[in-house]
CSV table of C-alpha atoms in Angstrom, one decimal:
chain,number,residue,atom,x,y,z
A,141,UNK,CA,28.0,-20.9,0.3
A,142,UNK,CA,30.8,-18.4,-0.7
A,143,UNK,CA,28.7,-17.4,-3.1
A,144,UNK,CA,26.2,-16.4,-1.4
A,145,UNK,CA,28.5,-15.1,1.3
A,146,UNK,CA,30.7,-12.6,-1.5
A,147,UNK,CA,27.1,-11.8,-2.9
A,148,UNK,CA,25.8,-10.7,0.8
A,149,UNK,CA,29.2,-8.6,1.8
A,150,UNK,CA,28.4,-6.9,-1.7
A,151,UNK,CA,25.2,-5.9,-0.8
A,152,UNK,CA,26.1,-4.6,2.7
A,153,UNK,CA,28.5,-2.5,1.1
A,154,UNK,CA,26.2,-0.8,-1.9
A,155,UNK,CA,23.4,-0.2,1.3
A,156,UNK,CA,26.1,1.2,3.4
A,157,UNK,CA,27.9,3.4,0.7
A,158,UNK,CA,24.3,4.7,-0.7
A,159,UNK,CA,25.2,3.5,-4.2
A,160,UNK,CA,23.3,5.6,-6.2
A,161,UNK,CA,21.5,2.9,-8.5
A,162,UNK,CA,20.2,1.5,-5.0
A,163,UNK,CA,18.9,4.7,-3.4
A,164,UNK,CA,17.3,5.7,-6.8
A,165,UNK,CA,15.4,2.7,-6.4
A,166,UNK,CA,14.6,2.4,-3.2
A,167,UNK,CA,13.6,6.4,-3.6
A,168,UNK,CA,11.2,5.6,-6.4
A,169,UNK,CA,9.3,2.3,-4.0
A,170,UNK,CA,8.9,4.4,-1.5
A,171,UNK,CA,7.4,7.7,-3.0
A,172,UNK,CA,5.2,5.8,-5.4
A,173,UNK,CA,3.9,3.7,-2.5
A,174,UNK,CA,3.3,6.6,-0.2
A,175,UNK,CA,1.3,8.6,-2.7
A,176,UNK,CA,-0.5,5.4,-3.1
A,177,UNK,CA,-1.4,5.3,0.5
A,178,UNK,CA,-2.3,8.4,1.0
A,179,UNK,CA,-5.0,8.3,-1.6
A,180,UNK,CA,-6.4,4.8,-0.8
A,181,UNK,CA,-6.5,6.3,3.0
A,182,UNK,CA,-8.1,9.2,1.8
A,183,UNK,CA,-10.9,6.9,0.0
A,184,UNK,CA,-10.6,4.0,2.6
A,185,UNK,CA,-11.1,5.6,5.8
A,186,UNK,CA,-14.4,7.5,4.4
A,187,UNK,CA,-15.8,4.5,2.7
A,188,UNK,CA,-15.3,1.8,5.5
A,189,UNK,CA,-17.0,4.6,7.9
A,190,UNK,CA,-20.2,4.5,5.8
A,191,UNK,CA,-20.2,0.4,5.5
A,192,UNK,CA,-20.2,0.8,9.3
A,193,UNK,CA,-21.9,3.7,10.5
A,194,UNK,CA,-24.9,3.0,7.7
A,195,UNK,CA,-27.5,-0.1,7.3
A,196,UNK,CA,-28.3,-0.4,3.8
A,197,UNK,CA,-29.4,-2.9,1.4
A,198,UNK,CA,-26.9,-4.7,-0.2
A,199,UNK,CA,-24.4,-4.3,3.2
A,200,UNK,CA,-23.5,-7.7,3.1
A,201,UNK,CA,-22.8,-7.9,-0.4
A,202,UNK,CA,-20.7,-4.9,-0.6
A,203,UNK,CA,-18.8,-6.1,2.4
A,204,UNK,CA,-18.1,-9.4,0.5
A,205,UNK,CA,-17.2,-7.9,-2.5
A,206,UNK,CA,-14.8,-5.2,-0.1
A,207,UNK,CA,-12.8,-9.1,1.7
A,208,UNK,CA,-12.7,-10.0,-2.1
A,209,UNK,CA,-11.3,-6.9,-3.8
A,210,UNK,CA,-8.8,-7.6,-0.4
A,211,UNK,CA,-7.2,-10.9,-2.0
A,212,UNK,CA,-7.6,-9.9,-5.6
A,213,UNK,CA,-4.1,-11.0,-7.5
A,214,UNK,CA,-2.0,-7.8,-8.2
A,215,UNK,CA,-1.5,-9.0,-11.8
A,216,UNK,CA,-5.6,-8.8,-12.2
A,217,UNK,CA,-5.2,-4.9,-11.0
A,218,UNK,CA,-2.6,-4.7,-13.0
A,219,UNK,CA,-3.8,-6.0,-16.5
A,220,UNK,CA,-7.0,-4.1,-16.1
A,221,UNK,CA,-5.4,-0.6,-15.7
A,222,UNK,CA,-3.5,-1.6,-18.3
A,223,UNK,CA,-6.4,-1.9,-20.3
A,224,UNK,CA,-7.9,1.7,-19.2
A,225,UNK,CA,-4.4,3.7,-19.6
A,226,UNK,CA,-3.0,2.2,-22.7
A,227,UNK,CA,-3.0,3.8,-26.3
A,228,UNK,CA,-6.1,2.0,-27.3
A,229,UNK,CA,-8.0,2.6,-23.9
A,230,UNK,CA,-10.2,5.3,-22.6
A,231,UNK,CA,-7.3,7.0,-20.9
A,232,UNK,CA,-4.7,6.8,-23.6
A,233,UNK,CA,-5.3,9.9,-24.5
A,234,UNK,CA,-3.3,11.2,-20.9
A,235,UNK,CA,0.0,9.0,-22.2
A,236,UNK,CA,0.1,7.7,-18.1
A,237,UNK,CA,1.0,4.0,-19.0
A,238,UNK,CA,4.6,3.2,-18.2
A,239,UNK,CA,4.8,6.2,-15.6
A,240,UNK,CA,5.0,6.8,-11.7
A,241,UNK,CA,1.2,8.0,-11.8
A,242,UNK,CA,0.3,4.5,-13.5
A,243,UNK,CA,2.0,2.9,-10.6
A,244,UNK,CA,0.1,4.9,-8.3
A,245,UNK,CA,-3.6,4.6,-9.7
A,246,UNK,CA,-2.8,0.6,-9.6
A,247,UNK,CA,-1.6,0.5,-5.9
A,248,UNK,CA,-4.1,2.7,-5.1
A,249,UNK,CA,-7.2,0.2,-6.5
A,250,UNK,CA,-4.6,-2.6,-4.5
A,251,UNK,CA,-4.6,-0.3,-1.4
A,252,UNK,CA,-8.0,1.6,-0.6
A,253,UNK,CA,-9.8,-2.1,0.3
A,254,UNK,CA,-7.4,-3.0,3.1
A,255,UNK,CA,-7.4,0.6,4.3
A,256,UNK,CA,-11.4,-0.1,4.1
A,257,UNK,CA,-11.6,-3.7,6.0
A,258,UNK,CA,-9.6,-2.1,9.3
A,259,UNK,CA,-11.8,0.9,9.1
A,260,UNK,CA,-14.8,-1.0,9.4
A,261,UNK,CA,-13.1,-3.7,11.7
A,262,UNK,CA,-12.0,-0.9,14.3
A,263,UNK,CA,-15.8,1.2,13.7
A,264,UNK,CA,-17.5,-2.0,14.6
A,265,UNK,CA,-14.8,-3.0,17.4
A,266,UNK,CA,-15.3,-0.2,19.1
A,267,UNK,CA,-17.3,0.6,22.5
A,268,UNK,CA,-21.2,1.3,20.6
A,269,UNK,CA,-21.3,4.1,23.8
A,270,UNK,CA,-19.4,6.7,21.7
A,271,UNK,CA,-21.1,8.0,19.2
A,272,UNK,CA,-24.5,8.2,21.5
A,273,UNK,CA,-22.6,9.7,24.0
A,274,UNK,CA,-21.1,12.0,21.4
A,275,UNK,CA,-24.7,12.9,20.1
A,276,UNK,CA,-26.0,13.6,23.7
A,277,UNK,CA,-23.1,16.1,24.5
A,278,UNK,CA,-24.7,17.5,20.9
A,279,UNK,CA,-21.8,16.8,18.6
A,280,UNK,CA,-23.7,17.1,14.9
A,281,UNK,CA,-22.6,13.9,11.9
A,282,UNK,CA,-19.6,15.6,11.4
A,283,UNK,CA,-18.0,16.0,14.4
A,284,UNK,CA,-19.0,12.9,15.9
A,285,UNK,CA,-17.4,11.0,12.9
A,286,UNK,CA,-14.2,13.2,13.6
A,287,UNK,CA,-13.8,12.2,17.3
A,288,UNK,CA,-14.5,8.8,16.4
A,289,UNK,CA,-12.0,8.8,14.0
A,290,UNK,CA,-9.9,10.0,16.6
A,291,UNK,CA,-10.9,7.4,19.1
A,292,UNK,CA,-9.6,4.9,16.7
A,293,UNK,CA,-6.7,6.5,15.2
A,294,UNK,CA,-4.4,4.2,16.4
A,295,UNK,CA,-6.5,1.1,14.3
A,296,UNK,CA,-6.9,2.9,11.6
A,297,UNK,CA,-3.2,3.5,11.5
A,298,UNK,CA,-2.7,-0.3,11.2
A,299,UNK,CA,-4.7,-0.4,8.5
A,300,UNK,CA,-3.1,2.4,6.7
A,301,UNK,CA,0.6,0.7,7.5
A,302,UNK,CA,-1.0,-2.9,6.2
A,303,UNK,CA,-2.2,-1.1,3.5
A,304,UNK,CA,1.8,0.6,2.8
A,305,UNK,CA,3.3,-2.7,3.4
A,306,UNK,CA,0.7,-4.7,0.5
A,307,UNK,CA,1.8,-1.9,-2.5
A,308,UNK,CA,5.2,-1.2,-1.1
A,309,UNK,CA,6.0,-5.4,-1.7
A,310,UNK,CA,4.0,-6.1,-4.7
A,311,UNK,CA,5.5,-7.0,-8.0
A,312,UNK,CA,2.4,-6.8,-10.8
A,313,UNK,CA,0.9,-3.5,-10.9
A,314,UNK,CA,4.7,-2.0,-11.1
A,315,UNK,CA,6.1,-4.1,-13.6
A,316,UNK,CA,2.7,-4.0,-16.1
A,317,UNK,CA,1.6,-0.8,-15.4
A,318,UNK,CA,5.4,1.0,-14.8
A,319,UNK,CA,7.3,-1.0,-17.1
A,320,UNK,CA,10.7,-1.1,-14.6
A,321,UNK,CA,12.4,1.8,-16.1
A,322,UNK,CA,15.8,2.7,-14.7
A,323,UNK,CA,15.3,6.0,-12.5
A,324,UNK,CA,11.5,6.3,-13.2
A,325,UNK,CA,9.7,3.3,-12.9
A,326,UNK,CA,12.0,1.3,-11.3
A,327,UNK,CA,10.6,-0.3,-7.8
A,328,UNK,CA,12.5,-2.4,-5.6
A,329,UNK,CA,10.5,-5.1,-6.4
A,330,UNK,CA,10.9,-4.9,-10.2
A,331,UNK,CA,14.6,-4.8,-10.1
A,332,UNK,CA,15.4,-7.8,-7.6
A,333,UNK,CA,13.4,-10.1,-10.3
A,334,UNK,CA,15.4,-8.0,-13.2
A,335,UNK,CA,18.4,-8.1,-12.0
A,336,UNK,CA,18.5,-11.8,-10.8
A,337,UNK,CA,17.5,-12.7,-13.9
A,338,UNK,CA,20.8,-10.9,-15.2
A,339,UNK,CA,23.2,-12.7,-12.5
A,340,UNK,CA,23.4,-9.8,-11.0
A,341,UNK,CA,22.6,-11.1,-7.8
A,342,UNK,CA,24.8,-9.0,-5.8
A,343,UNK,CA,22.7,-6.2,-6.2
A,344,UNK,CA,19.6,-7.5,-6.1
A,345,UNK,CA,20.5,-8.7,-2.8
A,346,UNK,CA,21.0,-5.7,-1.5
A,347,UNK,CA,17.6,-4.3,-2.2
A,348,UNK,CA,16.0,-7.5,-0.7
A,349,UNK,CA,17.8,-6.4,2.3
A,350,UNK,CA,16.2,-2.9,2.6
A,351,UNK,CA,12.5,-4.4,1.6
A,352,UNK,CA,12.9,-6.7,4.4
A,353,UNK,CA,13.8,-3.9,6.7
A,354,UNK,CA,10.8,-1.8,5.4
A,355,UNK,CA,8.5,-4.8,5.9
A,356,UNK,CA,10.0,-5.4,9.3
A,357,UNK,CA,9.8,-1.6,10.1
A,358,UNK,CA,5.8,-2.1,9.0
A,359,UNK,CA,5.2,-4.6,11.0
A,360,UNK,CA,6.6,-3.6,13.9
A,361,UNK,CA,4.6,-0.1,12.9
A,362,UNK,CA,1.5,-2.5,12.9
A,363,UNK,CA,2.1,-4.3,16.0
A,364,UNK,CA,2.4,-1.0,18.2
A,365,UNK,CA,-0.4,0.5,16.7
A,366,UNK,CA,-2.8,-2.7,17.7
A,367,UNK,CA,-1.3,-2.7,21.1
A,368,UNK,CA,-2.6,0.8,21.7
């Protein structure tokens, strides 16, 4: 117990005095994470408003495959990037294995599915009265996908946060596809399993602090966002 007590005043004090090792990689989570996001709700958004807005065949199917991609192990992401952006692999040729933009292709394949389910979710949630309405007040495709969108802005939000709060906490893609390099590659995530693997547990306390804070501020985030 005064182990774990010395360990825990330790890591109050490197959060509270931004040590630099500890900002570096809480720096490096977050901006990989939100470049992540951004792209997967850049693909999400548009792709779970076809899967709702369209009838098609082979809906269903893609829909299944969309709740499967949803639980796919980050380790199976990871290894098969890791096949595409490795020296032997199509994309060797870019030298993007063991880099930030690695990390982000990875968390963005992790990503874009969850952003994708709460689109759809929140399209086919939503009072069927607004797009007719929409069309009858003679809004064209385009703008009556905008005001939808804007209708449900505060769902999709969710699903952008939920999406945040999967890549922001994950362990595979960063640690196959980034390689936990010290000031480049380095996530939270990658470090607390280094460094308590070194003793150093002190440290890697401290950064299980501020993910648990991040994943608190997400779900609180989330929990708003539903309520509106």
């Amino acid at each position: 117990m005064n182990y774990f007590g010395a360990s825990f005043e330790t890591a109050i004090g490197l959060i509270f005095s931004l040590d630099g090792e500890v900002v570096r990689t809480v720096w490096t989570s977050l901006s990989v994470s939100s470049m992540a996001i951004a792209i997967a709700a850049s693909l999400g958004i548009p792709l779970g408003m076809l899967l709702a807005l369209n009838r098609f065949a082979g809906k269903r199917l893609l829909l299944t495959l969309l709740n499967t991609l949803m639980a796919l192990p980050t380790v199976v992401i990871g290894l098969v990037v890791y096949g595409l952006v490795s020296r032997q692999g199509p994309l060797g040729e870019f030298g993007l294995l063991f880099t930030p933009a690695a990390m982000v292709i990875g968390q963005v394949i992790l990503a874009t599915p969850i952003v994708a389910h709460y689109t759809v979710a929140a399209i086919e949630g939503a009072d069927p009265r607004i797009l007719p309405t929409l069309q009858t007040l003679g809004a064209g495709p385009l703008q009556s996908a905008w005001r939808l969108l804007g209708e449900l802005r505060f769902a999709l939000l969710a699903g952008v946060i939920a999406g945040f709060g999967r890549v922001i906490a994950e362990v595979g893609v960063a640690m196959m596809l980034g390689g936990n390099i010290r000031g480049t590659t380095r996530t939270m995530t990658t470090a607390i399993a280094l460094e308590t693997s070194k003793g150093e547990f002190a440290f890697a306390l401290a950064l299980g602090i501020v993910l648990l804070c991040v994943a608190l501020l997400v779900n609180t985030v989330i929990h708003a966002a539903q309520q509106r």
